[in-house]
PDB file of C-alpha atoms and ligand atoms in Angstrom:
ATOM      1  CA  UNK A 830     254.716 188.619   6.068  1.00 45.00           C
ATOM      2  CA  UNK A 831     251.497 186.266   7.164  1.00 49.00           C
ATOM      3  CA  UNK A 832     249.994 189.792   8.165  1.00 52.00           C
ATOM      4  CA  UNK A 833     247.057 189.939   5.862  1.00 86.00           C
ATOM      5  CA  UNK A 834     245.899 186.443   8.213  1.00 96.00           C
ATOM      6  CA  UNK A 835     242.580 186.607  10.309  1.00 98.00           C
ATOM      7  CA  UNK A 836     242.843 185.581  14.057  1.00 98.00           C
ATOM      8  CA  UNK A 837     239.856 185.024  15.913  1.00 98.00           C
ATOM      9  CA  UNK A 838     239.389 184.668  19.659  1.00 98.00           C
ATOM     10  CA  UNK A 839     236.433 182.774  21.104  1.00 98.00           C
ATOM     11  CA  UNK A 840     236.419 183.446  25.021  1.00 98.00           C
ATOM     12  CA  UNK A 841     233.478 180.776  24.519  1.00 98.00           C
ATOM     13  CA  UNK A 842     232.429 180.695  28.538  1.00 98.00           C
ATOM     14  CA  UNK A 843     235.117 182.357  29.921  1.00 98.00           C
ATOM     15  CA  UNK A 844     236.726 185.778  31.011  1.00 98.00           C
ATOM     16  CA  UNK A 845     234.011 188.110  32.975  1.00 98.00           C
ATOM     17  CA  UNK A 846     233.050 191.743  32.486  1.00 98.00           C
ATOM     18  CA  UNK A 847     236.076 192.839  34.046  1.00 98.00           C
ATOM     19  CA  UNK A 848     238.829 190.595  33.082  1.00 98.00           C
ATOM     20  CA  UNK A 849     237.209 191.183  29.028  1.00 98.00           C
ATOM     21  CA  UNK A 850     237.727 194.717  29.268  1.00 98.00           C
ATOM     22  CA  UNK A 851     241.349 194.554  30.627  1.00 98.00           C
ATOM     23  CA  UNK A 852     242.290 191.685  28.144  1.00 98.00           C
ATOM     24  CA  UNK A 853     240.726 193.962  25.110  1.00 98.00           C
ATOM     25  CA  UNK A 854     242.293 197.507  26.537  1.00 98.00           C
ATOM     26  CA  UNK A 855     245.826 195.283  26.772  1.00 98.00           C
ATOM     27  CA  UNK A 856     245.406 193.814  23.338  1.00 98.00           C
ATOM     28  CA  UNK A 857     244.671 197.321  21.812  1.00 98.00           C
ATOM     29  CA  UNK A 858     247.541 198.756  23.275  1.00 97.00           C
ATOM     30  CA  UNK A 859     249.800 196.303  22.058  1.00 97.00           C
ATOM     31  CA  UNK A 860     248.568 195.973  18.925  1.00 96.00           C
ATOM     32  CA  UNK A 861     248.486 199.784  18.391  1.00 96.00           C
ATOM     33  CA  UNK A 862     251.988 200.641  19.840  1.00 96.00           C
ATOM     34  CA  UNK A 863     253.309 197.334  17.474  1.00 95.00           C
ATOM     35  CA  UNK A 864     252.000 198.370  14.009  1.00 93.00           C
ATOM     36  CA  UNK A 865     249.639 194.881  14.193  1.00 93.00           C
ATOM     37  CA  UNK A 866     247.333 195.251  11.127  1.00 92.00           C
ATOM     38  CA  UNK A 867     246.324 191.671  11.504  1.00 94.00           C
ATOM     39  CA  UNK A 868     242.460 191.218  11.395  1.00 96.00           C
ATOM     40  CA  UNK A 869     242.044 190.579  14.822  1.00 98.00           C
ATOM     41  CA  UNK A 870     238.334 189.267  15.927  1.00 98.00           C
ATOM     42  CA  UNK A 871     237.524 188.772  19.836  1.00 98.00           C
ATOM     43  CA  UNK A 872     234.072 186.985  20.831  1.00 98.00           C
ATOM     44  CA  UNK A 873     233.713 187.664  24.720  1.00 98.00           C
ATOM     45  CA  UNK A 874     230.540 186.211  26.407  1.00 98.00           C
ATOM     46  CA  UNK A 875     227.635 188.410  26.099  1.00 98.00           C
ATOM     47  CA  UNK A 876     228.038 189.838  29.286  1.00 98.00           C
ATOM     48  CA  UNK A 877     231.185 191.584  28.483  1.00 98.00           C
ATOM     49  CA  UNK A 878     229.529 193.658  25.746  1.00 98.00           C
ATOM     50  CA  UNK A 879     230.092 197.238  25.483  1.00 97.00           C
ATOM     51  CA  UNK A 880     231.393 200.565  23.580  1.00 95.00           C
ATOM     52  CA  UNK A 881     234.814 199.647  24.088  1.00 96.00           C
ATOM     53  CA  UNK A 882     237.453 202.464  23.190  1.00 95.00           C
ATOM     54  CA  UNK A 883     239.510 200.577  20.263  1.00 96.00           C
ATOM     55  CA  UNK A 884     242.134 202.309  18.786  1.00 95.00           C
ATOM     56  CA  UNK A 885     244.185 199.354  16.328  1.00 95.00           C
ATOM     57  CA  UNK A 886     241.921 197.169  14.323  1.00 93.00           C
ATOM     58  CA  UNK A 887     240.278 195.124  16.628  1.00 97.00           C
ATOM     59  CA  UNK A 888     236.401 194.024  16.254  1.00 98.00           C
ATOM     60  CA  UNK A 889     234.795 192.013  18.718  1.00 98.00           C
ATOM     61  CA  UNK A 890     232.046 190.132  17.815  1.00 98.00           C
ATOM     62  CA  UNK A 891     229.446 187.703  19.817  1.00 98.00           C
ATOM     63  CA  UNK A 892     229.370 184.088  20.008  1.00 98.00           C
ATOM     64  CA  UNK A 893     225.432 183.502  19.222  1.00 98.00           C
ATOM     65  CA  UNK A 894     222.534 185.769  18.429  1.00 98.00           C
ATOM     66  CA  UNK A 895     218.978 184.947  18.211  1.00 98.00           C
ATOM     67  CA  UNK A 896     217.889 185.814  14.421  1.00 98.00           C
ATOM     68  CA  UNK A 897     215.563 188.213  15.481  1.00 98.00           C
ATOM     69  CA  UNK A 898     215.379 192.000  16.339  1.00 98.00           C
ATOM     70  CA  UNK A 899     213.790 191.467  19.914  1.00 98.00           C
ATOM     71  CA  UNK A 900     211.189 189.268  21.184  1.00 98.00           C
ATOM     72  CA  UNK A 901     210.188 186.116  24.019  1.00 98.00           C
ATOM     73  CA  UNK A 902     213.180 183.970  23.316  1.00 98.00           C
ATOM     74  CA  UNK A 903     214.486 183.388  26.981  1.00 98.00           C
ATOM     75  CA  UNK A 904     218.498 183.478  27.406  1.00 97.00           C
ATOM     76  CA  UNK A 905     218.807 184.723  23.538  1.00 98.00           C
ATOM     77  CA  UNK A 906     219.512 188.398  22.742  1.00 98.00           C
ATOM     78  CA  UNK A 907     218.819 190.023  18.742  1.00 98.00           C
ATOM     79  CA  UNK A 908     219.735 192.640  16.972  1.00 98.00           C
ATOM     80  CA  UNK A 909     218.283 195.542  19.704  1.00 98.00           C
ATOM     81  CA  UNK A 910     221.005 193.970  22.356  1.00 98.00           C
ATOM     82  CA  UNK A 911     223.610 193.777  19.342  1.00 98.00           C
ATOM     83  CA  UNK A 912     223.101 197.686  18.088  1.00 98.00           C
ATOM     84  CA  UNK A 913     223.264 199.098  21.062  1.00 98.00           C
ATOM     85  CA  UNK A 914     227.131 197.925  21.308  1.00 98.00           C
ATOM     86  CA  UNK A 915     227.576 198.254  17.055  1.00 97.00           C
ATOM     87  CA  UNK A 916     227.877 194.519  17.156  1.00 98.00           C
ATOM     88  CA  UNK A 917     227.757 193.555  13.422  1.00 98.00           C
ATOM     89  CA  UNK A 918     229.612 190.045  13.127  1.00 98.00           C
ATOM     90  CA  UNK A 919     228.310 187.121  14.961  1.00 98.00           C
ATOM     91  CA  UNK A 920     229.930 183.341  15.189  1.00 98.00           C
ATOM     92  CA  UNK A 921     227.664 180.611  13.447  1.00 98.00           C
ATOM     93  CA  UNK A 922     227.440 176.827  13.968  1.00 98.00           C
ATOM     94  CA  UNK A 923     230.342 176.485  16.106  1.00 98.00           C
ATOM     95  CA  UNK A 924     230.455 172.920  17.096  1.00 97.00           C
ATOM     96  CA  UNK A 925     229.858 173.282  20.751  1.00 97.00           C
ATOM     97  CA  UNK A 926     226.523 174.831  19.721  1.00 98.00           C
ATOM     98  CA  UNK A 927     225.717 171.844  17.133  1.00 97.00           C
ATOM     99  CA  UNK A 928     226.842 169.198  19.760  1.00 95.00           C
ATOM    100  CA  UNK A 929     226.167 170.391  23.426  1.00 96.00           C
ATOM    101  CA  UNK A 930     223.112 173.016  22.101  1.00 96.00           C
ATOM    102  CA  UNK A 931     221.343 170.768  19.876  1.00 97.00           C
ATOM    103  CA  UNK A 932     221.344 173.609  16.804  1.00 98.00           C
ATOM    104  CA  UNK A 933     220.202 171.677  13.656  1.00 98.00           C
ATOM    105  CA  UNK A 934     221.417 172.806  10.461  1.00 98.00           C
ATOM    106  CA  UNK A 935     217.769 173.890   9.492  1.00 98.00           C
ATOM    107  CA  UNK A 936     217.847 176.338  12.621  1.00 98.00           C
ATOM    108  CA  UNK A 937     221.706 177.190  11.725  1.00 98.00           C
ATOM    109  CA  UNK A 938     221.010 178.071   7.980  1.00 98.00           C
ATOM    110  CA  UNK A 939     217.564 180.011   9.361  1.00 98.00           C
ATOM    111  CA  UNK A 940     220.228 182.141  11.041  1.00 98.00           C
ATOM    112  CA  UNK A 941     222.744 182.487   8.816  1.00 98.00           C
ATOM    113  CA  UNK A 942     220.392 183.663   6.554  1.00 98.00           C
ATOM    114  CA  UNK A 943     218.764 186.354   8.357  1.00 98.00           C
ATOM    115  CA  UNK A 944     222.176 187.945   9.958  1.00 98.00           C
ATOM    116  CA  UNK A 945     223.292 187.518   6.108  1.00 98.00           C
ATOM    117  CA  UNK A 946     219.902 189.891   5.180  1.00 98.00           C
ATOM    118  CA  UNK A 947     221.529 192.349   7.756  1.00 98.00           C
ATOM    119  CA  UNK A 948     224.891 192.384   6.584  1.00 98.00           C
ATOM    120  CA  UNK A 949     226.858 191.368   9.501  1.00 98.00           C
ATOM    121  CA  UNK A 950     230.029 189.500   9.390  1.00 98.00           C
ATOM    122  CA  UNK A 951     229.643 186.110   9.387  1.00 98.00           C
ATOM    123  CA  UNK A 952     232.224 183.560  11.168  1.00 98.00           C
ATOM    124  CA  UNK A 953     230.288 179.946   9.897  1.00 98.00           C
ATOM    125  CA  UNK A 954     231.674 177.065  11.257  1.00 98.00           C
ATOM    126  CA  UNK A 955     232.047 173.437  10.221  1.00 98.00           C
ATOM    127  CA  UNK A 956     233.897 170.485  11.363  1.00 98.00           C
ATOM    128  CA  UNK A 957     233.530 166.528  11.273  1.00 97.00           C
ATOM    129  CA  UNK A 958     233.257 164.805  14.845  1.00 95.00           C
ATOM    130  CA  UNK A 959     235.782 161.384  14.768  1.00 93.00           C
ATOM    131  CA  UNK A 960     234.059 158.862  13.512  1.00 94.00           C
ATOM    132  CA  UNK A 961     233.202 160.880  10.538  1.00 96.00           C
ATOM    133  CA  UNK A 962     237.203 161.579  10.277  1.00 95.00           C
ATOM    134  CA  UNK A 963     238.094 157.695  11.015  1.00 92.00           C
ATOM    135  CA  UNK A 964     235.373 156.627   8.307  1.00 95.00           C
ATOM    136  CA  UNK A 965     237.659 158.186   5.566  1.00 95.00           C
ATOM    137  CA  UNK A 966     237.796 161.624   3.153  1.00 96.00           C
ATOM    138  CA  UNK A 967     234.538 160.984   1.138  1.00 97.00           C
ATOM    139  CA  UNK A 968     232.669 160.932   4.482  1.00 98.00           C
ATOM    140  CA  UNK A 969     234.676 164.037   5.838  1.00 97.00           C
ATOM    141  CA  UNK A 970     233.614 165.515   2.358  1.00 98.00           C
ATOM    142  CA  UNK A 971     229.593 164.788   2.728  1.00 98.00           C
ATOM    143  CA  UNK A 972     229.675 166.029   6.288  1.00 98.00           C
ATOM    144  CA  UNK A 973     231.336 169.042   5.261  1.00 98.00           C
ATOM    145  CA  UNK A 974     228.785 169.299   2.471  1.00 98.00           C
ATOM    146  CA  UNK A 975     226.031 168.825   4.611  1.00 98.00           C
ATOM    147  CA  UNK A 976     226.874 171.491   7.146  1.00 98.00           C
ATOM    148  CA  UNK A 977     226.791 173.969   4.231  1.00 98.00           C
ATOM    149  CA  UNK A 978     223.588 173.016   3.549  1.00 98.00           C
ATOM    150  CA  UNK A 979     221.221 176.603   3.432  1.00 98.00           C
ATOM    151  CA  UNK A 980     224.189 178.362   3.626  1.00 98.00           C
ATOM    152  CA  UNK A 981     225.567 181.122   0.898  1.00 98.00           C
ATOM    153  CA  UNK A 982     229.040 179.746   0.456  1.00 98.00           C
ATOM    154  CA  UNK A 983     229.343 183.101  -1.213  1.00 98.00           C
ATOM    155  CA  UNK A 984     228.016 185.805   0.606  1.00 98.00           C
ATOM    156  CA  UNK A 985     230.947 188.409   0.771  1.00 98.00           C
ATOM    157  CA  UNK A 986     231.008 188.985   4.765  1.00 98.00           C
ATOM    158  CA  UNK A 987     231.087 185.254   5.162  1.00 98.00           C
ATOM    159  CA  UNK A 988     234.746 184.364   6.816  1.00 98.00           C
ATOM    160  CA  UNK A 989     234.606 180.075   7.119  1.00 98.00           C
ATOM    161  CA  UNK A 990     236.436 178.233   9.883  1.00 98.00           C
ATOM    162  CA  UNK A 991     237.394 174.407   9.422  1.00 98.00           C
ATOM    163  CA  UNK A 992     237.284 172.907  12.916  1.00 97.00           C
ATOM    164  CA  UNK A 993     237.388 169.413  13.862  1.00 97.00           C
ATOM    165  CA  UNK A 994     235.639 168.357  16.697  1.00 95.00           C
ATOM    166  CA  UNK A 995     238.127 165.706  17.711  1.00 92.00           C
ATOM    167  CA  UNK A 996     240.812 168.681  17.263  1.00 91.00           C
ATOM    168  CA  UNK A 997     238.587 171.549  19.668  1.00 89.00           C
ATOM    169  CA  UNK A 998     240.007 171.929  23.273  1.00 84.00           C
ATOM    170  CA  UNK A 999     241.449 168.268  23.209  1.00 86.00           C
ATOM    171  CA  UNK A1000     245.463 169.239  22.485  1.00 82.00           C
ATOM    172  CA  UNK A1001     245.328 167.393  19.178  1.00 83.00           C
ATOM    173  CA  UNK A1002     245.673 169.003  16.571  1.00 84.00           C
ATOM    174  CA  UNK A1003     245.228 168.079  12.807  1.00 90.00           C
ATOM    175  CA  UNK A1004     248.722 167.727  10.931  1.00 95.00           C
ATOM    176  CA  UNK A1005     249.256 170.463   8.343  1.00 96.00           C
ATOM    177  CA  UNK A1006     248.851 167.194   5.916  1.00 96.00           C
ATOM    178  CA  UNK A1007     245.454 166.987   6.866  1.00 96.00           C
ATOM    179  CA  UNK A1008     244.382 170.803   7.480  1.00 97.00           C
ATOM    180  CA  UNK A1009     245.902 171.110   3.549  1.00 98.00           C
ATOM    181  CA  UNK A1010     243.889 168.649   2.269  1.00 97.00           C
ATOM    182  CA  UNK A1011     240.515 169.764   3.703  1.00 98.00           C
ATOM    183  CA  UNK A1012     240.800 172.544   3.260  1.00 98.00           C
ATOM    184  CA  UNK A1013     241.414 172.167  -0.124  1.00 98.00           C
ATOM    185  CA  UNK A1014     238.225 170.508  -0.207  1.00 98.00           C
ATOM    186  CA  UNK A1015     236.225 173.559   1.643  1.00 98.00           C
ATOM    187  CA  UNK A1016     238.029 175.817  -0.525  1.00 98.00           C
ATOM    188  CA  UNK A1017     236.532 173.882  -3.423  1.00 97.00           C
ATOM    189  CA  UNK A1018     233.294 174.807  -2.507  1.00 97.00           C
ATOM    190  CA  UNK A1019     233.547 178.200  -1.208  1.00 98.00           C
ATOM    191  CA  UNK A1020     235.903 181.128  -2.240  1.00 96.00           C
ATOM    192  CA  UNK A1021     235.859 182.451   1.084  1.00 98.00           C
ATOM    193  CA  UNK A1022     238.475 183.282   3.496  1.00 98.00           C
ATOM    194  CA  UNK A1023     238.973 179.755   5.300  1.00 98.00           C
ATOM    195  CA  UNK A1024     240.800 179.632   8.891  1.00 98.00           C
ATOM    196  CA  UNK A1025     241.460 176.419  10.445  1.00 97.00           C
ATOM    197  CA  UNK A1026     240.564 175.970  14.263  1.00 97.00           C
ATOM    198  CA  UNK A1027     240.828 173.657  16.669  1.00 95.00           C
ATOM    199  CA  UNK A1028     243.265 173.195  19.619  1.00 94.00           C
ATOM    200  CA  UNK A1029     245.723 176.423  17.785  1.00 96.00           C
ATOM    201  CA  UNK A1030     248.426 177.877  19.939  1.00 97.00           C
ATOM    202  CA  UNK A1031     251.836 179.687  20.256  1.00 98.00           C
ATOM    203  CA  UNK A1032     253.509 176.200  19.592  1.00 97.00           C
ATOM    204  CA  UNK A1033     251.815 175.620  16.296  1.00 96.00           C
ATOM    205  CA  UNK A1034     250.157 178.573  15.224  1.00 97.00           C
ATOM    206  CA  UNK A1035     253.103 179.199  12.447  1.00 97.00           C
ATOM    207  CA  UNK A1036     253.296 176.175  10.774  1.00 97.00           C
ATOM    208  CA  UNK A1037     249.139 175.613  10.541  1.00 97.00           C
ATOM    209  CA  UNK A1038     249.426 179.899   9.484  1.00 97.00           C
ATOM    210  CA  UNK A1039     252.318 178.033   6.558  1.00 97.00           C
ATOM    211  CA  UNK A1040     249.721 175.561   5.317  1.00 97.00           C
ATOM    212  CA  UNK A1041     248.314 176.551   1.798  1.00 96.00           C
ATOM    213  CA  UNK A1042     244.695 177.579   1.429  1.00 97.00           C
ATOM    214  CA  UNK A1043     244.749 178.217   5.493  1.00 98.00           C
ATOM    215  CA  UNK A1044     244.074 181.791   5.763  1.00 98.00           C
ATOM    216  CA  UNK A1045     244.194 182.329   9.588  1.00 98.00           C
ATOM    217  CA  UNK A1046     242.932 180.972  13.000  1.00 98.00           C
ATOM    218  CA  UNK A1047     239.981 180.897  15.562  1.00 98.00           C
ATOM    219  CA  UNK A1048     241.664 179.798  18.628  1.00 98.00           C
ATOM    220  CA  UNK A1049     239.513 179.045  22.152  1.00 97.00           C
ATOM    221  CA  UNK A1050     242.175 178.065  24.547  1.00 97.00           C
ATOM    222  CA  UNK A1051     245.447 178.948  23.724  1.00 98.00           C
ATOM    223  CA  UNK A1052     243.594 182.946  23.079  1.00 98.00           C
ATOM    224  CA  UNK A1053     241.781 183.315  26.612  1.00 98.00           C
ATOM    225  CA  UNK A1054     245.777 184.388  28.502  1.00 98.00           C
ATOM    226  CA  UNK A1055     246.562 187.747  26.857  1.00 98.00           C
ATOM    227  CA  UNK A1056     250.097 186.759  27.319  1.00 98.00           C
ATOM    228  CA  UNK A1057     249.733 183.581  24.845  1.00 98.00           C
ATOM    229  CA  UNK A1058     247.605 185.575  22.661  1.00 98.00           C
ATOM    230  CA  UNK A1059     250.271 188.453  21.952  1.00 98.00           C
ATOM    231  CA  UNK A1060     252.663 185.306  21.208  1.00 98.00           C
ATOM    232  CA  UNK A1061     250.689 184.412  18.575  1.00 98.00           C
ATOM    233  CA  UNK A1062     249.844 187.662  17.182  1.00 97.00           C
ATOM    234  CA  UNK A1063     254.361 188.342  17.561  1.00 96.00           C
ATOM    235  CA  UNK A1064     254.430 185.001  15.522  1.00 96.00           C
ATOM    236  CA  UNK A1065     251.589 186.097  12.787  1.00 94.00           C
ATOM    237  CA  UNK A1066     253.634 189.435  12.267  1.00 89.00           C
ATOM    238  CA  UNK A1067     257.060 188.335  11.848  1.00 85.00           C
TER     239      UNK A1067
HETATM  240  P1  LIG B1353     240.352 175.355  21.011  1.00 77.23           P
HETATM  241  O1  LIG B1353     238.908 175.817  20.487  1.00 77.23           O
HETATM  242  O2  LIG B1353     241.354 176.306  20.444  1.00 77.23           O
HETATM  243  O3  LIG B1353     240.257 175.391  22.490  1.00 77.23           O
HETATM  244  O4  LIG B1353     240.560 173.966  20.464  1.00 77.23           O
HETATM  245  C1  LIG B1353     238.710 176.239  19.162  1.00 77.23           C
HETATM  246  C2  LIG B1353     237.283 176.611  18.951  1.00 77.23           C
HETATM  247  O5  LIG B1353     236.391 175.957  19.501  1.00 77.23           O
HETATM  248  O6  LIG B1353     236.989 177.585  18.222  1.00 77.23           O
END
């Protein structure tokens, strides 16, 4: 019934080379022997890249990507690294980046805009930290605004994700009250396929999948135990 959803994993910095390739070889299989036709996205770290043998509908994806085809950017890998593995959809302006990494939304929209030139898949994130949250919804809405800023809200491989920082990896997640109403807001200014992220798992994942104008999940957490992840997916197909 919620099948036509999109559920994203983001291994962020976990899972190695090994453990990624069991995890996506056990997903496969149980999404292939259980008629799953969910969209189902993985983003392992980079080191787990490779030709994997997928036989359902999975795509894996990467976390960053340098917007370039190669070059002397140290720790970044482009489009060479990428097409070697058929890589084509790439996670941009996840918070942790924004926060921890320092990305401005210059550099972000610099990005977006040349993996956009290339075709790939875009996941773009957004998200207001608390203080943005505790300052009220016309704040929430600017900051929104403002991380759109450079961005084609409707470039056709661009899949959005609403994630709150106070809601990422912290166990609190927003109420379907509040996911509803920002959403509403995103969906205001972009058409595109909206998921809602931010501390998702088997527990919850139905009712925030319930919430109108919530079209499906990145998860962090809750996705890096296959076990929990196969809950959710039995939960997204029933
Ligand atoms: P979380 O992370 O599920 O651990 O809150 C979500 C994310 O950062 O995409």
């Amino acid at each position: 019934m919620m099948s036509s959803k999109i559920i994203a994993a983001n291994f962020k910095t976990n899972h190695t080379r090994r453990s990624s390739a069991e995890y996506i070889a056990r997903l496969d299989s149980f999404m292939a022997e259980n008629g799953v036709d969910t969209p189902v996205y993985i983003f392992p770290p980079f080191t787990a890249l490779d030709s994997f043998d997928i036989k359902s509908g999975i795509k894996i994806g990467v976390q960053n990507a340098y917007p370039t085809v190669k070059g002397s950017f140290t720790g970044e890998i482009g489009l060479e690294q990428l097409d070697e593995f058929g890589i084509d959809t790439v996670l941009i302006g996840h918070s942790e980046r924004r926060h921890i990494l320092k990305e401005s939304q210059e550099f972000i929209s610099e990005k977006f805009t040349w993996f956009k030139e290339r075709g790939f898949c875009i996941f773009y994130c957004i998200g207001e930290p608390l203080e943005v949250r505790e300052a009220g919804d016309d704040a929430v809405r600017r900051y929104l605004v403002e991380q759109l800023d450079g961005i084609d809200t409707r470039y056709e491989n661009l899949i959005l994700a609403y994630e709150p920082v106070w809601a990422i990896g912290t166990g609190k997640t927003a109420t379907p009250e509040l996911i509803e109403k920002t959403h509403a807001t995103i969906k205001a200014l972009s058409d595109r396929p909206l998921l809602y992220g931010g501390s998702v798992k088997p527990a919850n994942i139905g009712e925030i999948l319930s919430v109108p104008g919530c079209d499906g999940a990145l998860i962090g957490t809750a996705s890096w135990e296959i076990s929990s992840m196969v809950s959710m997916l039995e939960i997204v197909k029933s």
